[in-house]
mmCIF file of C-alpha atoms in Angstrom:
data_model
loop_
_atom_site.group_PDB
_atom_site.id
_atom_site.type_symbol
_atom_site.label_atom_id
_atom_site.label_comp_id
_atom_site.label_asym_id
_atom_site.label_seq_id
_atom_site.Cartn_x
_atom_site.Cartn_y
_atom_site.Cartn_z
ATOM 1 C CA UNK A 262 0.087 -0.160 0.191
ATOM 2 C CA UNK A 263 3.203 2.513 0.737
ATOM 3 C CA UNK A 264 3.984 2.266 -3.061
ATOM 4 C CA UNK A 265 0.572 4.134 -3.618
ATOM 5 C CA UNK A 266 1.381 6.781 -2.173
ATOM 6 C CA UNK A 267 4.615 7.878 -3.943
ATOM 7 C CA UNK A 268 3.973 8.408 -7.919
ATOM 8 C CA UNK A 269 4.986 5.527 -10.004
ATOM 9 C CA UNK A 270 8.990 5.431 -10.350
ATOM 10 C CA UNK A 271 10.861 6.809 -13.195
ATOM 11 C CA UNK A 272 13.576 3.496 -13.214
ATOM 12 C CA UNK A 273 12.147 1.312 -16.590
ATOM 13 C CA UNK A 274 13.550 -1.305 -15.201
ATOM 14 C CA UNK A 275 12.553 -0.944 -11.590
ATOM 15 C CA UNK A 276 8.715 -0.697 -13.047
ATOM 16 C CA UNK A 277 8.966 -3.353 -14.914
ATOM 17 C CA UNK A 278 10.435 -5.784 -11.814
ATOM 18 C CA UNK A 279 7.820 -4.066 -9.930
ATOM 19 C CA UNK A 280 5.373 -4.872 -13.261
ATOM 20 C CA UNK A 281 6.260 -9.263 -12.836
ATOM 21 C CA UNK A 282 5.935 -9.571 -8.808
ATOM 22 C CA UNK A 283 2.291 -8.357 -9.787
ATOM 23 C CA UNK A 284 1.746 -10.051 -12.078
ATOM 24 C CA UNK A 285 3.021 -12.677 -9.947
ATOM 25 C CA UNK A 286 0.451 -12.212 -7.386
ATOM 26 C CA UNK A 287 -2.750 -11.984 -9.766
ATOM 27 C CA UNK A 288 -2.086 -14.721 -12.072
ATOM 28 C CA UNK A 289 -0.540 -17.431 -9.018
ATOM 29 C CA UNK A 290 -2.849 -16.883 -6.054
ATOM 30 C CA UNK A 291 -5.907 -19.101 -5.340
ATOM 31 C CA UNK A 292 -8.909 -18.860 -3.160
ATOM 32 C CA UNK A 293 -9.247 -21.274 -0.512
ATOM 33 C CA UNK A 294 -11.842 -22.672 1.646
ATOM 34 C CA UNK A 295 -10.630 -21.258 4.780
ATOM 35 C CA UNK A 296 -11.885 -18.155 6.136
ATOM 36 C CA UNK A 297 -9.403 -16.795 7.817
ATOM 37 C CA UNK A 298 -6.217 -17.349 4.877
ATOM 38 C CA UNK A 299 -9.216 -16.523 2.153
ATOM 39 C CA UNK A 300 -9.484 -13.539 4.300
ATOM 40 C CA UNK A 301 -5.407 -12.124 4.109
ATOM 41 C CA UNK A 302 -5.526 -13.840 0.219
ATOM 42 C CA UNK A 303 -8.334 -11.217 -0.874
ATOM 43 C CA UNK A 304 -6.608 -8.244 0.705
ATOM 44 C CA UNK A 305 -3.227 -9.172 -0.995
ATOM 45 C CA UNK A 306 -5.122 -9.279 -3.920
ATOM 46 C CA UNK A 307 -7.041 -6.047 -3.975
ATOM 47 C CA UNK A 308 -3.623 -4.358 -3.236
ATOM 48 C CA UNK A 309 -1.993 -5.431 -5.711
ATOM 49 C CA UNK A 310 -4.872 -4.444 -7.583
ATOM 50 C CA UNK A 311 -4.876 -0.708 -7.173
ATOM 51 C CA UNK A 312 -1.304 -0.734 -6.972
ATOM 52 C CA UNK A 313 -1.810 -1.955 -11.113
ATOM 53 C CA UNK A 314 -3.756 0.542 -11.308
ATOM 54 C CA UNK A 315 -1.831 3.431 -9.176
ATOM 55 C CA UNK A 316 0.716 1.792 -11.736
ATOM 56 C CA UNK A 317 -0.752 1.927 -14.806
ATOM 57 C CA UNK A 318 0.909 -1.817 -15.611
ATOM 58 C CA UNK A 319 0.053 -3.529 -19.069
ATOM 59 C CA UNK A 320 -2.423 -4.189 -20.161
ATOM 60 C CA UNK A 321 -2.296 -8.534 -20.009
ATOM 61 C CA UNK A 322 -1.882 -7.490 -16.441
ATOM 62 C CA UNK A 323 -4.740 -4.735 -16.155
ATOM 63 C CA UNK A 324 -6.745 -7.470 -18.092
ATOM 64 C CA UNK A 325 -6.514 -10.560 -15.177
ATOM 65 C CA UNK A 326 -6.754 -7.389 -12.794
ATOM 66 C CA UNK A 327 -10.404 -6.804 -14.341
ATOM 67 C CA UNK A 328 -11.307 -10.739 -14.751
ATOM 68 C CA UNK A 329 -9.829 -11.179 -10.981
ATOM 69 C CA UNK A 330 -12.102 -8.208 -9.985
ATOM 70 C CA UNK A 331 -15.081 -9.705 -12.850
ATOM 71 C CA UNK A 332 -15.415 -13.352 -10.507
ATOM 72 C CA UNK A 333 -14.994 -11.047 -6.867
ATOM 73 C CA UNK A 334 -17.821 -9.692 -7.656
ATOM 74 C CA UNK A 335 -19.727 -12.825 -8.658
ATOM 75 C CA UNK A 336 -18.402 -13.880 -4.897
ATOM 76 C CA UNK A 337 -21.359 -14.527 -1.757
ATOM 77 C CA UNK A 338 -19.518 -12.483 0.105
ATOM 78 C CA UNK A 339 -20.572 -8.523 0.892
ATOM 79 C CA UNK A 340 -17.763 -7.586 1.469
ATOM 80 C CA UNK A 341 -15.763 -8.490 -0.961
ATOM 81 C CA UNK A 342 -17.990 -6.980 -3.751
ATOM 82 C CA UNK A 343 -18.332 -3.958 -2.122
ATOM 83 C CA UNK A 344 -14.566 -3.529 -2.275
ATOM 84 C CA UNK A 345 -14.589 -5.180 -6.283
ATOM 85 C CA UNK A 346 -16.824 -2.564 -7.510
ATOM 86 C CA UNK A 347 -15.185 0.255 -6.322
ATOM 87 C CA UNK A 348 -12.028 -1.048 -7.216
ATOM 88 C CA UNK A 349 -14.029 -1.843 -10.821
ATOM 89 C CA UNK A 350 -15.347 2.133 -10.211
ATOM 90 C CA UNK A 351 -11.611 2.882 -9.782
ATOM 91 C CA UNK A 352 -10.484 1.111 -12.481
ATOM 92 C CA UNK A 353 -12.599 2.651 -14.679
ATOM 93 C CA UNK A 354 -11.803 6.536 -13.682
ATOM 94 C CA UNK A 355 -8.189 5.859 -13.721
ATOM 95 C CA UNK A 356 -7.794 3.742 -16.786
ATOM 96 C CA UNK A 357 -10.642 4.267 -19.519
ATOM 97 C CA UNK A 358 -8.987 2.013 -22.152
ATOM 98 C CA UNK A 359 -10.523 -1.136 -19.424
ATOM 99 C CA UNK A 360 -13.676 0.190 -19.828
ATOM 100 C CA UNK A 361 -14.097 -2.662 -22.712
ATOM 101 C CA UNK A 362 -13.170 -5.140 -20.398
ATOM 102 C CA UNK A 363 -14.634 -3.518 -17.665
ATOM 103 C CA UNK A 364 -18.064 -3.914 -19.952
ATOM 104 C CA UNK A 365 -17.509 -8.404 -19.743
ATOM 105 C CA UNK A 366 -18.886 -8.081 -17.085
ATOM 106 C CA UNK A 367 -22.578 -5.793 -17.542
ATOM 107 C CA UNK A 368 -24.843 -8.074 -16.455
ATOM 108 C CA UNK A 369 -23.078 -9.508 -12.812
ATOM 109 C CA UNK A 370 -22.714 -5.393 -12.447
ATOM 110 C CA UNK A 371 -26.598 -4.378 -13.423
ATOM 111 C CA UNK A 372 -27.534 -7.387 -10.843
ATOM 112 C CA UNK A 373 -25.120 -6.425 -7.897
ATOM 113 C CA UNK A 374 -28.331 -2.195 -8.435
ATOM 114 C CA UNK A 375 -31.021 -5.242 -7.112
ATOM 115 C CA UNK A 376 -28.820 -6.299 -4.075
ATOM 116 C CA UNK A 377 -30.263 -5.244 -0.622
ATOM 117 C CA UNK A 378 -27.463 -3.695 0.560
ATOM 118 C CA UNK A 379 -27.476 -0.310 0.060
ATOM 119 C CA UNK A 380 -24.069 0.880 0.121
ATOM 120 C CA UNK A 381 -23.568 -2.550 -2.825
ATOM 121 C CA UNK A 382 -26.263 -0.860 -4.889
ATOM 122 C CA UNK A 383 -24.112 2.791 -5.040
ATOM 123 C CA UNK A 384 -21.005 1.352 -6.190
ATOM 124 C CA UNK A 385 -22.732 -0.904 -8.426
ATOM 125 C CA UNK A 386 -24.486 2.722 -9.660
ATOM 126 C CA UNK A 387 -21.274 4.750 -10.040
ATOM 127 C CA UNK A 388 -19.818 2.106 -12.282
ATOM 128 C CA UNK A 389 -22.879 2.280 -14.488
ATOM 129 C CA UNK A 390 -21.685 5.882 -14.667
ATOM 130 C CA UNK A 391 -18.528 5.579 -15.232
ATOM 131 C CA UNK A 392 -19.337 3.137 -18.198
ATOM 132 C CA UNK A 393 -22.028 4.446 -19.339
ATOM 133 C CA UNK A 394 -21.773 5.722 -23.258
ATOM 134 C CA UNK A 395 -23.792 5.352 -26.573
ATOM 135 C CA UNK A 396 -22.969 1.586 -27.256
ATOM 136 C CA UNK A 397 -24.423 0.767 -23.823
ATOM 137 C CA UNK A 398 -26.950 3.533 -22.726
ATOM 138 C CA UNK A 399 -30.513 1.353 -23.868
ATOM 139 C CA UNK A 400 -28.961 -1.477 -21.096
#
């Protein structure tokens, strides 16, 4: 998290090394049935995704992050869904080129508008607003 408070590194080799580590974390971390381990795993994954967004990493890493966030917003756990929607909204604002990848999860996002939890509905509405363009306005 501390790396998010500083500007992205100017040095190409350092930025590449950080991107490699983030890539390994995002692609190689599996969620298990152990609740305590899951909470720790989710925390690490969310921080890795947030750092990926901050650094503006490679398109491949951003796409893997979007796919992971798509899985998170499908989970029954309300806190994970909330964080997934919030991170997707942040991603859509800071990295507008990822909107096409986010639109793949549009049905799940629209379904979140019917969630009984008002905070999840608000996050979903923020995300729908940021994703809205001429191709999605009718939905």
